Coordinates of N, CA and C in Angstrom, one line a residue:
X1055 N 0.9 -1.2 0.0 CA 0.0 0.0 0.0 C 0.9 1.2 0.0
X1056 N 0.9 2.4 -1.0 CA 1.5 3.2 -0.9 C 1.4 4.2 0.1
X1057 N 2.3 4.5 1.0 CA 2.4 6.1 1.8 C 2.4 7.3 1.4
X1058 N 2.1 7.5 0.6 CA 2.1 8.9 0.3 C 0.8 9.0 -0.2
X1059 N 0.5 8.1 -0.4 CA -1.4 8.7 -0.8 C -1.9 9.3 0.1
X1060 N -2.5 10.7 -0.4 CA -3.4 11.9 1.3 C -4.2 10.9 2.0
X1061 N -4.1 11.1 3.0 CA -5.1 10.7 4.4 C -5.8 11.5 5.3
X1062 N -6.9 11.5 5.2 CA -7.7 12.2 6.1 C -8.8 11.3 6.8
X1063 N -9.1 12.2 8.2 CA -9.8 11.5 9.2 C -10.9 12.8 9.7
X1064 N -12.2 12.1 9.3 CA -13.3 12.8 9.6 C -13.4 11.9 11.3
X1065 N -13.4 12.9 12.0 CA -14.1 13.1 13.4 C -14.6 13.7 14.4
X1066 N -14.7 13.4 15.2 CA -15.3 14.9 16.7 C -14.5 14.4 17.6
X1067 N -14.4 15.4 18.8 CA -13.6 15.6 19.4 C -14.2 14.8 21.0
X1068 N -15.4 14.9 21.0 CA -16.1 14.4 21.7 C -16.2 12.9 21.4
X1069 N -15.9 12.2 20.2 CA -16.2 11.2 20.1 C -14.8 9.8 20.4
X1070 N -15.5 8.6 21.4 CA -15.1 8.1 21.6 C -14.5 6.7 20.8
X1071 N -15.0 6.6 19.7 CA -14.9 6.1 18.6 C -13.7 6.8 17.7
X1072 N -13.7 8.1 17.4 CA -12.7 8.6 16.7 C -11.4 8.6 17.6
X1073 N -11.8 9.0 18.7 CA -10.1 8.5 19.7 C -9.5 7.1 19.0
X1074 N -10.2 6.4 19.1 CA -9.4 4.5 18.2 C -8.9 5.0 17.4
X1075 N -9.3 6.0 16.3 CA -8.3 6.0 14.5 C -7.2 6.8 15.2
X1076 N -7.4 7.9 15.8 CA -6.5 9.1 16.3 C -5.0 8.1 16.7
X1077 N -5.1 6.9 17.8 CA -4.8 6.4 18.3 C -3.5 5.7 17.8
X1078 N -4.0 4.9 16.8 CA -3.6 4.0 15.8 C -2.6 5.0 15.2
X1079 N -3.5 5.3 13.8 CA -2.1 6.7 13.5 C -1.3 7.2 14.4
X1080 N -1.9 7.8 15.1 CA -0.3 8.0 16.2 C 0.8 6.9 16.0
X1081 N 0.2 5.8 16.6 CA 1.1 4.5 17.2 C 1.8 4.1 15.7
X1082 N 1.2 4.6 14.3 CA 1.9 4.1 13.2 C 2.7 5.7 12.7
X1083 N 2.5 6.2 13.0 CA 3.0 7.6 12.7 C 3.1 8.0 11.7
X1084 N 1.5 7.7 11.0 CA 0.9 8.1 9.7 C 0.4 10.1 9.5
X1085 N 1.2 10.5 8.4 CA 0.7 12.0 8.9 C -0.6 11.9 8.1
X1086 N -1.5 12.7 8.8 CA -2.8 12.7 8.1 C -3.6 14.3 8.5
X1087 N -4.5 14.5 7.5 CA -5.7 15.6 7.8 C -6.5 15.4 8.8
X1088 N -7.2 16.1 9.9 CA -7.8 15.5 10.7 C -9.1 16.8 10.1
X1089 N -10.0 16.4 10.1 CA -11.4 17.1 9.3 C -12.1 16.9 11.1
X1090 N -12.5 17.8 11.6 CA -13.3 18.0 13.1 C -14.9 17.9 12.5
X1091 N -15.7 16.9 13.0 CA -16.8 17.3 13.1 C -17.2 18.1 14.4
X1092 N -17.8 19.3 14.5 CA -17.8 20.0 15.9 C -19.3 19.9 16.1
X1093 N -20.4 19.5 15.6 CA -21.5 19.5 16.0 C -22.2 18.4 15.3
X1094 N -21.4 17.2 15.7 CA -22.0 15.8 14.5 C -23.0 15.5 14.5
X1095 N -23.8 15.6 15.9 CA -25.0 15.1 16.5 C -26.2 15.9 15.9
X1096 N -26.1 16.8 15.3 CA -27.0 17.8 14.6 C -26.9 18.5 13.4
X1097 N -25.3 18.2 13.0 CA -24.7 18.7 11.3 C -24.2 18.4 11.0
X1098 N -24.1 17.3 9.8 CA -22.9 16.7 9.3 C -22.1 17.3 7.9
X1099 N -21.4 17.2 7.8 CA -20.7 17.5 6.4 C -21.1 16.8 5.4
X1100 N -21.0 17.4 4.2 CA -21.2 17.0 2.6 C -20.3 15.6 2.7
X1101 N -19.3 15.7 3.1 CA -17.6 15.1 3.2 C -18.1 14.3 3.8
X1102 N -18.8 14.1 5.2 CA -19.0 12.7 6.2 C -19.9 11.9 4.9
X1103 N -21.1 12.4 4.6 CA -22.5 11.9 4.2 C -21.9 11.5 2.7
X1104 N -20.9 12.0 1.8 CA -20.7 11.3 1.1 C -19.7 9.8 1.3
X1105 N -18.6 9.9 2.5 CA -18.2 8.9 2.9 C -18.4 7.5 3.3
X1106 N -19.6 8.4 4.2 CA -20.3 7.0 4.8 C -21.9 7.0 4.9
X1107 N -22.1 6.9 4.2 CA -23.6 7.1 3.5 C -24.4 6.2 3.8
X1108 N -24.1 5.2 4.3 CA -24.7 4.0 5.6 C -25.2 4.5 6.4
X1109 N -24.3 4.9 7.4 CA -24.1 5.2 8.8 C -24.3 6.3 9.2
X1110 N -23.4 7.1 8.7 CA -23.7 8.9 8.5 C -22.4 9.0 9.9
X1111 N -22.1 8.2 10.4 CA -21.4 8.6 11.7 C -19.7 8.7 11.6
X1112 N -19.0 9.3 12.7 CA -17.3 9.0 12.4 C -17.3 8.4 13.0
X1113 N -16.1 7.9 13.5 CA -15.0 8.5 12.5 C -14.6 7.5 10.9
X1114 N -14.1 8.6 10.2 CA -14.0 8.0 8.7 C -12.6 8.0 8.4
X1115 N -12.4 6.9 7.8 CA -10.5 7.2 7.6 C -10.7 7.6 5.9
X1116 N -10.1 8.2 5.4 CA -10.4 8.6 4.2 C -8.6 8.4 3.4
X1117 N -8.1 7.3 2.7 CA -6.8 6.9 2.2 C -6.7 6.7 0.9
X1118 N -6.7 7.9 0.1 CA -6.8 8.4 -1.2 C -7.6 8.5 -1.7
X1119 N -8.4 7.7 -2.6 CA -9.6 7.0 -3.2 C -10.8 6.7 -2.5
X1120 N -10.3 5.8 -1.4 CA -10.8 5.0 -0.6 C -11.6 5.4 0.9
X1121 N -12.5 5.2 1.0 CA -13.0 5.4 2.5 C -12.9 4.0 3.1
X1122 N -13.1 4.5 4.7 CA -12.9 3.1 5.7 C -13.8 3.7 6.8
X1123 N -15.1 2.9 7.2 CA -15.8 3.2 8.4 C -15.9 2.4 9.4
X1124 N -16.0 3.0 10.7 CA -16.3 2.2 11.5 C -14.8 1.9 12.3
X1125 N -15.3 2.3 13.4 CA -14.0 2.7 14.4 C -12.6 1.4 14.2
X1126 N -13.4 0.4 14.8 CA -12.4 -1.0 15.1 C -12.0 -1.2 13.5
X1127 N -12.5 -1.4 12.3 CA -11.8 -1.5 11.1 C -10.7 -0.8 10.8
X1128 N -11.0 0.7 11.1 CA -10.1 1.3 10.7 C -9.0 1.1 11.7
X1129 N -9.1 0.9 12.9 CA -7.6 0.3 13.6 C -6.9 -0.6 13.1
X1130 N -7.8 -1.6 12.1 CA -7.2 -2.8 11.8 C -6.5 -2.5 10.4
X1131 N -7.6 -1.7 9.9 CA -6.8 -1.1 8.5 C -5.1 -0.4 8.8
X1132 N -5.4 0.5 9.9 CA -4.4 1.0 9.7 C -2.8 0.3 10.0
X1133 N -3.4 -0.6 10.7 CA -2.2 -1.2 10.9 C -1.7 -2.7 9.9
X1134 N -3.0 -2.9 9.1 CA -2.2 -3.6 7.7 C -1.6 -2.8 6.5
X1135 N -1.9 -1.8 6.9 CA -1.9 -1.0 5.7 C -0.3 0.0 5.9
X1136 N 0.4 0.0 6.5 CA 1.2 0.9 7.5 C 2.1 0.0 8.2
X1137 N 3.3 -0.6 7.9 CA 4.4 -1.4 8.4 C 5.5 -0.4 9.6
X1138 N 4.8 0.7 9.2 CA 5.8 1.7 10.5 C 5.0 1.5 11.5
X1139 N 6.1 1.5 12.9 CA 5.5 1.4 14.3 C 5.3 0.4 14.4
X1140 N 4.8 -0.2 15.7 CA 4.5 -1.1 16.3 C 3.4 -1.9 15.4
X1141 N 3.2 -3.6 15.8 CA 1.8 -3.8 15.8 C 1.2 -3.6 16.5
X1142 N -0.3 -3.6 15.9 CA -1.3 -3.2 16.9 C -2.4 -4.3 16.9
X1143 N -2.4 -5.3 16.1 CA -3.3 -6.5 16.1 C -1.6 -7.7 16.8
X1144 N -2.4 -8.3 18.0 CA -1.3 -9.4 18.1 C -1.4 -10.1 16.9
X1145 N -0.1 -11.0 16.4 CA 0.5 -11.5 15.4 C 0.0 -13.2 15.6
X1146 N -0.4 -13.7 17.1 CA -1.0 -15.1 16.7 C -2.4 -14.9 16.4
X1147 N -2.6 -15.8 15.9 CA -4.2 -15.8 15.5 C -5.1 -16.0 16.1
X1148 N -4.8 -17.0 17.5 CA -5.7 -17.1 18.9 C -6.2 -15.6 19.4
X1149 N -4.4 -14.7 19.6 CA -4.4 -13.7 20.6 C -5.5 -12.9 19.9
X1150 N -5.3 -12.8 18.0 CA -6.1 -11.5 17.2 C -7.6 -12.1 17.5
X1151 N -7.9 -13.5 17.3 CA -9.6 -13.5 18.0 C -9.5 -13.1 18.5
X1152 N -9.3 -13.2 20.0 CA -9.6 -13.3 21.3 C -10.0 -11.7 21.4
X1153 N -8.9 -10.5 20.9 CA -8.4 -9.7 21.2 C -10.1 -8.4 20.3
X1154 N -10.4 -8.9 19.1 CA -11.5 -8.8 18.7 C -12.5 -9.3 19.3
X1155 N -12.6 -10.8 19.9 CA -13.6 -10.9 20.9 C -14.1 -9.9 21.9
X1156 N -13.2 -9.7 22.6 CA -13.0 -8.5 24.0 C -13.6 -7.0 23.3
X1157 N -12.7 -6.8 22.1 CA -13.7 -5.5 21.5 C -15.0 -5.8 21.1
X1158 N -15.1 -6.8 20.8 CA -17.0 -6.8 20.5 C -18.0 -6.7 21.9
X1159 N -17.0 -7.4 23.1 CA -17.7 -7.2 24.0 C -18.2 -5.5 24.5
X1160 N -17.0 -5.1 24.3 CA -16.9 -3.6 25.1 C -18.1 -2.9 24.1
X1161 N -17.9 -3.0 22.5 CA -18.9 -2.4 21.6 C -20.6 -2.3 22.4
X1162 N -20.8 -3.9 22.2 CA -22.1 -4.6 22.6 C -23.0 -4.7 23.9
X1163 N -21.3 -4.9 25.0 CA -22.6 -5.2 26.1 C -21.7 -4.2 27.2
X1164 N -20.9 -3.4 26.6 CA -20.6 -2.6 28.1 C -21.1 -1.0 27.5
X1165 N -21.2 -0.6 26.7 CA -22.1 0.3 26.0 C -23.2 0.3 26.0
X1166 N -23.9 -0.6 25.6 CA -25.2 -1.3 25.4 C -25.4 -0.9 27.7
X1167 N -24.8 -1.7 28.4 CA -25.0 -1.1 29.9 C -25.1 0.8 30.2
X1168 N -24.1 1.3 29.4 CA -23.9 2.6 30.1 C -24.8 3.2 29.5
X1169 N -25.1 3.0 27.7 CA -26.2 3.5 27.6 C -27.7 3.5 28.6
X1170 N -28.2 2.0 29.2 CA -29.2 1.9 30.0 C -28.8 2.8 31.5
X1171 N -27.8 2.9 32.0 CA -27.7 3.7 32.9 C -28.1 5.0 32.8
X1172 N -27.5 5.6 31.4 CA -27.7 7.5 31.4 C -29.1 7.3 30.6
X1173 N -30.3 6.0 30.3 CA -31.5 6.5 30.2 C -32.4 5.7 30.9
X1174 N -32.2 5.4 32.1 CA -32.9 5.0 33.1 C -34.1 5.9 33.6
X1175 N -34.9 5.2 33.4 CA -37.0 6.3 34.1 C -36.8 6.8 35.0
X1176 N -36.1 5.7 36.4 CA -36.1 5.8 37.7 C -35.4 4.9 38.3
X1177 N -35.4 5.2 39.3 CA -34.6 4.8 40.5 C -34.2 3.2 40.1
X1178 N -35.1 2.1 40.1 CA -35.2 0.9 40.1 C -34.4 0.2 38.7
X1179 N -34.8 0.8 37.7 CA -34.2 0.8 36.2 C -32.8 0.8 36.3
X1180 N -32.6 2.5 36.9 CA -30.8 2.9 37.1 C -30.0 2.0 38.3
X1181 N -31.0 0.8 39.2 CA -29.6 0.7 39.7 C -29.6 -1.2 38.8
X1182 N -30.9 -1.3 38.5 CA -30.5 -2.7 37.6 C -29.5 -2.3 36.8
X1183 N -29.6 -1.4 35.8 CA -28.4 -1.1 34.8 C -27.2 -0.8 35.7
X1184 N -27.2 0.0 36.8 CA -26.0 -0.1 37.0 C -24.8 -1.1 37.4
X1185 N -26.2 -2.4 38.3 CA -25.5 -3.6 38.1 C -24.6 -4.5 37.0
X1186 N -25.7 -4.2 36.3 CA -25.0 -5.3 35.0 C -24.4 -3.9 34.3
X1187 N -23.9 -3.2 34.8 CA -22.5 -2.5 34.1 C -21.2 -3.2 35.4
X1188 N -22.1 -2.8 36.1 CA -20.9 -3.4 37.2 C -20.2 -4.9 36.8
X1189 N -21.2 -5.3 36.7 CA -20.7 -7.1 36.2 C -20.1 -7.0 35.2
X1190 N -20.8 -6.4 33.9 CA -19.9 -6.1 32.4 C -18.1 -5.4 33.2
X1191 N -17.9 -4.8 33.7 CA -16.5 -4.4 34.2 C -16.0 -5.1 35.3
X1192 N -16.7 -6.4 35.9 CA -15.8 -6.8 36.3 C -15.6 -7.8 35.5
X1193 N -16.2 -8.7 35.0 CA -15.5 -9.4 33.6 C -14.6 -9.3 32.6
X1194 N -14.4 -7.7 31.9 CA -13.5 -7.2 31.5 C -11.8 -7.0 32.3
X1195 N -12.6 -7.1 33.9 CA -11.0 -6.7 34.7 C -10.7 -8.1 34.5
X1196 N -11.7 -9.5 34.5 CA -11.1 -10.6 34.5 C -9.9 -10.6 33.5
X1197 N -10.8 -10.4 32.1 CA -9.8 -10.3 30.8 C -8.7 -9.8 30.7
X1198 N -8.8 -8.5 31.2 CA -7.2 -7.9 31.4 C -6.2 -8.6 32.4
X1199 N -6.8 -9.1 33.5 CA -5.4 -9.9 34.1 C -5.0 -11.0 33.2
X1200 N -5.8 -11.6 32.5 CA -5.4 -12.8 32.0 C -4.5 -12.6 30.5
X1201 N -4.9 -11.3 29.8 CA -4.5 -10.7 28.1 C -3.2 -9.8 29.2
X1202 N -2.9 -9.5 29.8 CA -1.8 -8.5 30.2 C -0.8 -9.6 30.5
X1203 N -0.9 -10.5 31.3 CA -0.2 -11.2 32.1 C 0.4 -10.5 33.2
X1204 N 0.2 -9.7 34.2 CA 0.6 -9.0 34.6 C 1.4 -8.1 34.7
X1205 N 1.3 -7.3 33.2 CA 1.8 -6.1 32.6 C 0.7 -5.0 32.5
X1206 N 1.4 -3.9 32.2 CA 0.8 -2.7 32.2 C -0.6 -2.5 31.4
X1207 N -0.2 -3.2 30.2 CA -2.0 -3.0 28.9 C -2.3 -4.8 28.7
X1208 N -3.7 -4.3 27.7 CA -4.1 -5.7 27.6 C -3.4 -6.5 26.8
X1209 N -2.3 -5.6 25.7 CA -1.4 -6.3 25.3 C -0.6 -6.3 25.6
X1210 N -0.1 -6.4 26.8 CA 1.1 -6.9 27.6 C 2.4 -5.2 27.9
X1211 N 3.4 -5.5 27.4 CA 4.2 -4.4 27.8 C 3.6 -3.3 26.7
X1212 N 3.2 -2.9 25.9 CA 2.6 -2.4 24.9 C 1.3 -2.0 24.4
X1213 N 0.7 -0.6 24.4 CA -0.3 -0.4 23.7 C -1.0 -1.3 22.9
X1214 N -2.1 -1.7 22.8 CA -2.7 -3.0 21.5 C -3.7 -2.4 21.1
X1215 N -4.1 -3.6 20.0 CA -5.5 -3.3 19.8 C -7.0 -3.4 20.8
X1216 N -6.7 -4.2 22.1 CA -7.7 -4.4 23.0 C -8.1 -3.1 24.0
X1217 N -6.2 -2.5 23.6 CA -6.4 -1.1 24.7 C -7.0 -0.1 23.9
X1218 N -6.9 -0.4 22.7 CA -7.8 1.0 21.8 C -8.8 1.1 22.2
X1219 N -9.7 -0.6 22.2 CA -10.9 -0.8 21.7 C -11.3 -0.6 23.0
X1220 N -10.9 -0.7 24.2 CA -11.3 -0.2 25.6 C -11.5 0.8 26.2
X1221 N -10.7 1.7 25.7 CA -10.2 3.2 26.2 C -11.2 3.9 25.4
X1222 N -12.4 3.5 25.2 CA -13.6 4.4 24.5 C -14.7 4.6 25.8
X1223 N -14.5 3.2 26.6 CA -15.3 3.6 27.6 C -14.6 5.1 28.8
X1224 N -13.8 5.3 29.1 CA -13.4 6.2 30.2 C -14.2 6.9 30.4
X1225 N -14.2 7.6 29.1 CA -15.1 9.5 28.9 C -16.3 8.8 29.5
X1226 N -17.3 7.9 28.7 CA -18.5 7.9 29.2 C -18.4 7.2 30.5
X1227 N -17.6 6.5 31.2 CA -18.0 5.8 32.6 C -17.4 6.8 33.6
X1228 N -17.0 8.2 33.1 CA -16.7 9.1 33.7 C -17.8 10.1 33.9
X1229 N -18.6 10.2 33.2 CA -19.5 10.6 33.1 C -20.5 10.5 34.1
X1230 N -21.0 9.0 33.8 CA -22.0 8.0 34.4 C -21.5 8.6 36.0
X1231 N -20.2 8.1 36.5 CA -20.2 8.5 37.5 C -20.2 9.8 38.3
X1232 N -20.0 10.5 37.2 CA -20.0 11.8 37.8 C -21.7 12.5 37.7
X1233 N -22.4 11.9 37.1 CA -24.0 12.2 37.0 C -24.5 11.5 38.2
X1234 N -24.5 10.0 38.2 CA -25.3 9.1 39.3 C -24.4 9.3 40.7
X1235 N -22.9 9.4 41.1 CA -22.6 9.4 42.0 C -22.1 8.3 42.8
X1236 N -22.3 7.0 41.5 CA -21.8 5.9 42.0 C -20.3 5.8 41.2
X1237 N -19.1 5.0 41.8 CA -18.3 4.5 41.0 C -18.2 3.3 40.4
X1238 N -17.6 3.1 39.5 CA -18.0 2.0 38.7 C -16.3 1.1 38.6
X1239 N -15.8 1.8 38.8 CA -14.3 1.4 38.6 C -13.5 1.2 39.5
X1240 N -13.7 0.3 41.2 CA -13.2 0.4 42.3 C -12.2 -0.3 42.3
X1241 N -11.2 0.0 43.3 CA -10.2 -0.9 43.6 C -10.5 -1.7 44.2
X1242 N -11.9 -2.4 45.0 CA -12.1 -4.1 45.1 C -12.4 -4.4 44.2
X1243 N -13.4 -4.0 43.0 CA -13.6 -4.8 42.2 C -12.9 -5.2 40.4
X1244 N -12.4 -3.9 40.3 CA -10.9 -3.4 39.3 C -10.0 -3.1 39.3
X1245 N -9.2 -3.5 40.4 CA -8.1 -2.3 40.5 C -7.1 -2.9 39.0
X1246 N -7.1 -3.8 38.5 CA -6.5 -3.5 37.3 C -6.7 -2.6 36.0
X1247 N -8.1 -2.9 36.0 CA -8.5 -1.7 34.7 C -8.1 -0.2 35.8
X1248 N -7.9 0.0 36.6 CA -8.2 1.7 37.3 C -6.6 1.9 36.7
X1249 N -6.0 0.9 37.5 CA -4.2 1.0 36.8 C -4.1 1.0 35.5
X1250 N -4.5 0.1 34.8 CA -4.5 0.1 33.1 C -5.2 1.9 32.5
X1251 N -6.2 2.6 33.7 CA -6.9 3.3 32.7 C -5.9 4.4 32.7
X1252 N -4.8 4.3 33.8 CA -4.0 5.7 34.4 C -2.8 5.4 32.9
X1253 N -2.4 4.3 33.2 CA -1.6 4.2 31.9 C -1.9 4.6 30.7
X1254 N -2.9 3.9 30.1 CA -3.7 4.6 28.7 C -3.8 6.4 28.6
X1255 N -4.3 6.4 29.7 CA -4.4 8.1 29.5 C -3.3 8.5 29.6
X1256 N -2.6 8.4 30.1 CA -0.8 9.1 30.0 C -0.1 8.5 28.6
X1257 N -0.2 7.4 28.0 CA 0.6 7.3 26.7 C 0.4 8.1 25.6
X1258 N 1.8 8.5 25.6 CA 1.9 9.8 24.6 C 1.2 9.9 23.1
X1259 N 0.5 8.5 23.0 CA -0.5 8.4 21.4 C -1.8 8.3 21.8
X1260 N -2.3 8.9 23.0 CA -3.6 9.2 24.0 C -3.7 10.3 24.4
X1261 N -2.8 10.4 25.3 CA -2.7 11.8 25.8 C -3.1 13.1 24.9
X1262 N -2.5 13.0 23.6 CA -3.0 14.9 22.8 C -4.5 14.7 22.3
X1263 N -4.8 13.7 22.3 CA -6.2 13.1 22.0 C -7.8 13.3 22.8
X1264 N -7.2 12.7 24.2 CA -8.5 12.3 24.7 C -8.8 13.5 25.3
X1265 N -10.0 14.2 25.6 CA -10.6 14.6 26.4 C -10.5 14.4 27.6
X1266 N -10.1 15.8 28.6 CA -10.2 15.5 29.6 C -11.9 14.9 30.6
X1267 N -11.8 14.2 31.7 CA -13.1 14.1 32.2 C -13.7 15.4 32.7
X1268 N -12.9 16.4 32.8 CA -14.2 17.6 33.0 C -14.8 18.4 31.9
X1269 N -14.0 18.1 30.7 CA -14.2 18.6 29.0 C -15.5 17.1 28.4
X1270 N -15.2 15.7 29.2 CA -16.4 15.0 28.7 C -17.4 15.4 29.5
X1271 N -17.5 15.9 30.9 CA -18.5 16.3 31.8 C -19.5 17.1 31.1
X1272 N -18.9 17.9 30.8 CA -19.2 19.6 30.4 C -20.0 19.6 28.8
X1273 N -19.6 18.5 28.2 CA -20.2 18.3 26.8 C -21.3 17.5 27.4
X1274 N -21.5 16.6 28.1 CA -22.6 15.8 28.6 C -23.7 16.6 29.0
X1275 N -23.4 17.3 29.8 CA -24.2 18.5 30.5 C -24.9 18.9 29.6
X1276 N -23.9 19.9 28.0 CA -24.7 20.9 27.1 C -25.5 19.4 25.9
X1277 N -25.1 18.4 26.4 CA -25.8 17.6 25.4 C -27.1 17.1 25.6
X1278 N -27.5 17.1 27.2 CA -28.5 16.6 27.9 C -29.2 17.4 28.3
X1279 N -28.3 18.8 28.3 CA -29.3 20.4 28.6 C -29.2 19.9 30.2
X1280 N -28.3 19.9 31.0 CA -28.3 19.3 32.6 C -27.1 21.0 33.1
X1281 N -27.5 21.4 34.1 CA -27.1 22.6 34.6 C -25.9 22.2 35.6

């Protein structure tokens, strides 16, 4: 695949999903256009809607010709496509299931949880959901002791594809907690993901990226109209 074909990346700044591509390129140290959607949820671009014309959503990797949607592909894209840097899919074929497994979970059922938490009727609704988020994260802390080996990420001494696909939850279970008042991320019941989440946010192909939790607060707030 040639490197010098233009790349650009339609995203928002708020979005948890475009942090993955941001991520990746970093970790491959692909130079690219970054195209901001600043009000996705209510305006899209000519540029998104012709991209992804499915979906309508970012982030989009855009590599000459070619478009790529949908968060976790384009991690995978970028790293077949891009021999510089690190890998970002482990290299056995067990670890690359497994490692895709774990991100479908986080997609499916730990999203699929926080969504039911921030639209809960009442009282009774919000703390069932908050359960089965609680359960969805401690199953996930299971997976990280076992995919880390007791190293720092889920891919071991190194950034991976499991930590991309993970590090989408923070902003929103930052949120969640900071609305409801419960924590979700304790040291009895995670203290590995709490350690894993301090590392992710400090690596330097995270860090110029993510949003701080009082910059996700604060967009939550104007997005739910909450004072």
């Amino acid at each position: 695949m040639a490197q010098n074909d233009t790349v650009k990346l339609i995203g928002s700044w708020s979005s948890p999903y475009a942090l993955r591509a941001r991520v990746a390129l970093h970790l491959k140290s692909v130079k690219y256009e970054y195209l901001d959607e600043p009000d996705v949820l209510n305006s899209k671009s000519e540029l998104l809607l012709k991209s992804n014309p499915i979906y309508k959503k970012v982030p989009v990797l855009i590599h000459g010709d070619v478009s790529i949607c949908e968060s976790l592909n384009i991690v995978q894209y970028v790293d077949e496509a891009w021999s510089s840097g690190p890998s970002i899919l482990p290299s056995h074929p067990y670890e690359r299931a497994n490692a895709r497994f774990w991100a479908l979970f986080v997609d499916d059922k730990i999203f699929e949880s926080l969504d039911a938490v921030g639209g809960a009727k009442d009282d009774e609704g919000r703390m069932a959901a908050a359960g089965k988020l609680m359960e969805c994260l401690a199953t996930l802390e299971e997976a990280f002791q076992k995919s880390s080996k007791g190293l720092g990420f889920f891919g071991g001494e190194n950034i991976g594809f499991l930590d991309i696909a993970c590090g989408t939850i923070l902003g929103p279970v930052s949120v969640i907690e900071a609305f409801s008042g419960v924590k979700f991320l304790r040291e009895e019941t995670t203290p590995g993901l709490i350690q894993w989440a301090e590392k992710f946010r400090a690596h330097e192909a995270v860090k110029p990226y993510m949003p701080t939790v009082e910059e996700f607060i604060a967009f939550a707030k104007k997005k739910f109209g909450v004072e």
